[in-house]
Each structure stands twice: as C-alpha cells, then as structure tokens.
PDB file of C-alpha atoms in Angstrom:
ATOM      1  CA  GLN A   1     -13.751   5.008  -6.189  1.00 83.00           C
ATOM      2  CA  VAL A   2     -10.188   5.841  -5.180  1.00 91.00           C
ATOM      3  CA  GLN A   3      -7.755   7.913  -7.208  1.00 95.00           C
ATOM      4  CA  LEU A   4      -4.065   7.521  -6.480  1.00 97.00           C
ATOM      5  CA  VAL A   5      -1.135   9.761  -7.372  1.00 97.00           C
ATOM      6  CA  GLU A   6       2.490   8.863  -6.669  1.00 97.00           C
ATOM      7  CA  PHE A   7       5.272  11.349  -5.953  1.00 95.00           C
ATOM      8  CA  GLY A   8       8.930  11.241  -5.084  1.00 97.00           C
ATOM      9  CA  GLY A   9      10.693   9.232  -7.744  1.00 96.00           C
ATOM     10  CA  GLY A  10      13.985  10.304  -9.198  1.00 97.00           C
ATOM     11  CA  LEU A  11      17.550   9.469 -10.158  1.00 98.00           C
ATOM     12  CA  VAL A  12      19.889   8.565  -7.315  1.00 98.00           C
ATOM     13  CA  GLN A  13      23.182   6.770  -6.820  1.00 98.00           C
ATOM     14  CA  ALA A  14      23.457   3.342  -5.297  1.00 98.00           C
ATOM     15  CA  GLY A  15      23.295   3.513  -1.510  1.00 98.00           C
ATOM     16  CA  ALA A  16      21.076   6.578  -1.462  1.00 98.00           C
ATOM     17  CA  SER A  17      17.552   6.906  -0.078  1.00 98.00           C
ATOM     18  CA  LEU A  18      14.246   8.030  -1.526  1.00 98.00           C
ATOM     19  CA  ARG A  19      10.783   8.358  -0.068  1.00 98.00           C
ATOM     20  CA  LEU A  20       7.832   7.752  -2.326  1.00 98.00           C
ATOM     21  CA  SER A  21       4.420   9.125  -1.464  1.00 98.00           C
ATOM     22  CA  CYS A  22       1.036   8.100  -2.770  1.00 98.00           C
ATOM     23  CA  ALA A  23      -1.838  10.493  -2.203  1.00 98.00           C
ATOM     24  CA  ALA A  24      -5.375   9.143  -2.358  1.00 97.00           C
ATOM     25  CA  SER A  25      -8.584  10.970  -3.045  1.00 94.00           C
ATOM     26  CA  GLY A  26     -11.849  10.200  -1.333  1.00 78.00           C
ATOM     27  CA  ARG A  27     -12.976   9.746   2.231  1.00 74.00           C
ATOM     28  CA  THR A  28     -12.571   5.971   2.302  1.00 90.00           C
ATOM     29  CA  PHE A  29      -8.772   5.767   2.226  1.00 94.00           C
ATOM     30  CA  SER A  30      -8.624   4.252   5.700  1.00 94.00           C
ATOM     31  CA  SER A  31     -10.796   1.338   4.572  1.00 95.00           C
ATOM     32  CA  TYR A  32      -8.216   0.132   2.033  1.00 97.00           C
ATOM     33  CA  CYS A  33      -5.050  -1.846   2.305  1.00 98.00           C
ATOM     34  CA  MET A  34      -2.319  -0.172   0.288  1.00 98.00           C
ATOM     35  CA  GLY A  35       0.364  -1.876  -1.727  1.00 98.00           C
ATOM     36  CA  TRP A  36       3.480  -0.813  -3.580  1.00 98.00           C
ATOM     37  CA  PHE A  37       4.525  -2.584  -6.749  1.00 98.00           C
ATOM     38  CA  ARG A  38       7.289  -1.995  -9.262  1.00 98.00           C
ATOM     39  CA  GLN A  39       7.913  -2.817 -12.875  1.00 98.00           C
ATOM     40  CA  ALA A  40      11.277  -2.793 -14.590  1.00 96.00           C
ATOM     41  CA  PRO A  41      11.591  -2.658 -18.394  1.00 92.00           C
ATOM     42  CA  GLY A  42      10.810  -6.018 -19.929  1.00 95.00           C
ATOM     43  CA  LYS A  43       9.720  -7.520 -16.625  1.00 96.00           C
ATOM     44  CA  GLU A  44       6.412  -8.257 -14.993  1.00 96.00           C
ATOM     45  CA  ARG A  45       5.002  -6.008 -12.311  1.00 97.00           C
ATOM     46  CA  GLU A  46       6.184  -7.297  -8.949  1.00 97.00           C
ATOM     47  CA  PHE A  47       5.006  -6.890  -5.401  1.00 98.00           C
ATOM     48  CA  VAL A  48       7.127  -4.743  -3.076  1.00 98.00           C
ATOM     49  CA  ALA A  49       5.174  -4.080   0.132  1.00 98.00           C
ATOM     50  CA  VAL A  50       1.689  -3.879   1.589  1.00 98.00           C
ATOM     51  CA  ILE A  51       0.157  -2.282   4.670  1.00 98.00           C
ATOM     52  CA  ASN A  52      -3.197  -2.873   6.292  1.00 98.00           C
ATOM     53  CA  GLN A  53      -5.857  -0.285   6.951  1.00 97.00           C
ATOM     54  CA  SER A  54      -4.606   0.831  10.366  1.00 97.00           C
ATOM     55  CA  GLY A  55      -0.916   0.534   9.580  1.00 97.00           C
ATOM     56  CA  SER A  56      -0.417  -2.144  12.225  1.00 97.00           C
ATOM     57  CA  SER A  57       0.543  -4.882   9.773  1.00 98.00           C
ATOM     58  CA  THR A  58       3.031  -4.816   6.913  1.00 98.00           C
ATOM     59  CA  TYR A  59       4.570  -7.339   4.574  1.00 98.00           C
ATOM     60  CA  TYR A  60       7.527  -7.095   2.195  1.00 98.00           C
ATOM     61  CA  THR A  61       9.054  -9.019  -0.623  1.00 98.00           C
ATOM     62  CA  ASP A  62      12.339 -10.601   0.461  1.00 98.00           C
ATOM     63  CA  SER A  63      14.553  -8.442  -1.739  1.00 97.00           C
ATOM     64  CA  VAL A  64      13.585  -5.219   0.082  1.00 98.00           C
ATOM     65  CA  LYS A  65      13.287  -6.449   3.670  1.00 98.00           C
ATOM     66  CA  GLY A  66      15.440  -4.359   5.970  1.00 98.00           C
ATOM     67  CA  ARG A  67      15.872  -1.636   3.344  1.00 98.00           C
ATOM     68  CA  PHE A  68      12.334  -0.440   2.548  1.00 98.00           C
ATOM     69  CA  ALA A  69       9.577   0.613   4.939  1.00 98.00           C
ATOM     70  CA  ILE A  70       5.929   1.152   4.125  1.00 98.00           C
ATOM     71  CA  SER A  71       3.805   3.426   6.285  1.00 98.00           C
ATOM     72  CA  ARG A  72       0.605   5.421   6.058  1.00 98.00           C
ATOM     73  CA  ASP A  73      -1.006   8.514   7.475  1.00 97.00           C
ATOM     74  CA  ASN A  74      -4.771   8.159   7.322  1.00 96.00           C
ATOM     75  CA  THR A  75      -5.238  11.790   8.350  1.00 95.00           C
ATOM     76  CA  LYS A  76      -3.445  12.791   5.143  1.00 96.00           C
ATOM     77  CA  ASN A  77      -4.800  10.008   2.923  1.00 97.00           C
ATOM     78  CA  THR A  78      -1.208   9.128   2.072  1.00 98.00           C
ATOM     79  CA  VAL A  79       0.907   5.992   1.990  1.00 98.00           C
ATOM     80  CA  TYR A  80       4.695   6.135   1.921  1.00 98.00           C
ATOM     81  CA  LEU A  81       7.540   3.917   0.840  1.00 98.00           C
ATOM     82  CA  GLN A  82      10.847   4.787   2.452  1.00 98.00           C
ATOM     83  CA  MET A  83      13.621   3.234   0.388  1.00 98.00           C
ATOM     84  CA  ASN A  84      17.123   3.050   1.855  1.00 98.00           C
ATOM     85  CA  SER A  85      20.354   1.512   0.605  1.00 98.00           C
ATOM     86  CA  LEU A  86      19.049   1.600  -2.931  1.00 98.00           C
ATOM     87  CA  LYS A  87      20.563  -0.749  -5.482  1.00 98.00           C
ATOM     88  CA  PRO A  88      20.623  -0.583  -9.290  1.00 97.00           C
ATOM     89  CA  GLU A  89      18.261  -3.552  -9.353  1.00 97.00           C
ATOM     90  CA  ASP A  90      15.646  -1.401  -7.585  1.00 98.00           C
ATOM     91  CA  THR A  91      15.343   0.644 -10.783  1.00 98.00           C
ATOM     92  CA  ALA A  92      11.725   0.493 -11.941  1.00 98.00           C
ATOM     93  CA  VAL A  93       8.472   2.371 -12.195  1.00 98.00           C
ATOM     94  CA  TYR A  94       6.864   2.227  -8.773  1.00 98.00           C
ATOM     95  CA  TYR A  95       3.098   2.045  -8.408  1.00 98.00           C
ATOM     96  CA  CYS A  96       0.792   2.263  -5.431  1.00 98.00           C
ATOM     97  CA  ALA A  97      -2.445   0.327  -5.384  1.00 98.00           C
ATOM     98  CA  ALA A  98      -5.483  -0.155  -3.172  1.00 97.00           C
ATOM     99  CA  ARG A  99      -7.794  -3.019  -2.282  1.00 96.00           C
ATOM    100  CA  PRO A 100      -9.954  -3.968   0.710  1.00 95.00           C
ATOM    101  CA  GLY A 101      -7.626  -6.702   2.022  1.00 94.00           C
ATOM    102  CA  MET A 102      -3.910  -7.411   2.033  1.00 96.00           C
ATOM    103  CA  ALA A 103      -2.615  -9.166  -1.052  1.00 96.00           C
ATOM    104  CA  VAL A 104       0.619  -9.639  -2.969  1.00 96.00           C
ATOM    105  CA  LYS A 105      -0.693 -10.337  -6.470  1.00 96.00           C
ATOM    106  CA  TYR A 106      -1.051  -7.274  -8.680  1.00 95.00           C
ATOM    107  CA  ASP A 107      -4.196  -8.561 -10.374  1.00 96.00           C
ATOM    108  CA  GLU A 108      -6.013  -8.562  -7.046  1.00 97.00           C
ATOM    109  CA  TYR A 109      -5.793  -4.798  -6.657  1.00 97.00           C
ATOM    110  CA  ASP A 110      -8.676  -2.572  -7.627  1.00 95.00           C
ATOM    111  CA  TYR A 111      -7.132   0.885  -7.949  1.00 96.00           C
ATOM    112  CA  TRP A 112      -3.758   2.040  -9.285  1.00 97.00           C
ATOM    113  CA  GLY A 113      -1.716   5.167  -9.548  1.00 97.00           C
ATOM    114  CA  GLN A 114       0.091   6.236 -12.691  1.00 97.00           C
ATOM    115  CA  GLY A 115       3.528   5.307 -11.379  1.00 98.00           C
ATOM    116  CA  THR A 116       6.731   7.165 -10.600  1.00 98.00           C
ATOM    117  CA  GLN A 117      10.154   6.340 -12.026  1.00 98.00           C
ATOM    118  CA  VAL A 118      12.986   5.383  -9.704  1.00 98.00           C
ATOM    119  CA  THR A 119      16.417   5.043 -11.277  1.00 98.00           C
ATOM    120  CA  VAL A 120      19.432   3.921  -9.262  1.00 98.00           C
ATOM    121  CA  SER A 121      22.827   4.350 -10.877  1.00 97.00           C
ATOM    122  CA  SER A 122      25.838   2.260  -9.950  1.00 94.00           C
TER     123      SER A 122
END
C-alpha cells in the first residue's frame, strides 16, 4: 500500500514556474514508477510525465516537453514536477500516481494522491 500527498500548487501568471511535490508513505517507494497526471474542468484526466524507479528514465507528453521536468528523491520518498514557462492551458488539478512499471494511461495506475490545483492566469 502506498499513500500519496501532493503539495505545491497555486495561482501564478503565465510564464511563471511552480514545483509540485508528491510525498509517499511506506518503505517501498523506490519500487514504484511515479507518474503525474492532470485534469482540467470538463476534461478527462491526462498523462503529463512518468519516471522509473531509479530516476534514470523519464517520459513526457508532447505539450510539456522542454517546459516540465519530473524527478525523484528515493531517500525522501518524494517525486517532483518542475513546471516552467507555465501557460493558461496548464491550468488543472495535478495528481501523482504510482505503479510497478512505466505507463501513460491513468487507469493503469494503482495508487493516487488527492490532487493539487494549479491555476495559470493570462
């Protein structure tokens, strides 16, 4: 069992940066791949980024490549999402999720956080 809690959301202007954190409970954090997803009002939850267990492999959706960076610190049981050059279309609730292998479909993830709101004003 893994419990996930996201931090770091907020209201920023376009072009600003935010760093989201996701803290995991349990001693098995390093055995899970970690993903970030987001969901805007009236839209389906969409994949943002994923990182493997060691942090050596990452994958991003095209719309955030070059602007967002996912990383993890297994000593702190935490995964991060550094978001730069934010755009109004990045506005959404951001969720972290965990599963044993890398995946981009939300229904393949086993554990979820409660989400944190990111709002980007123009």
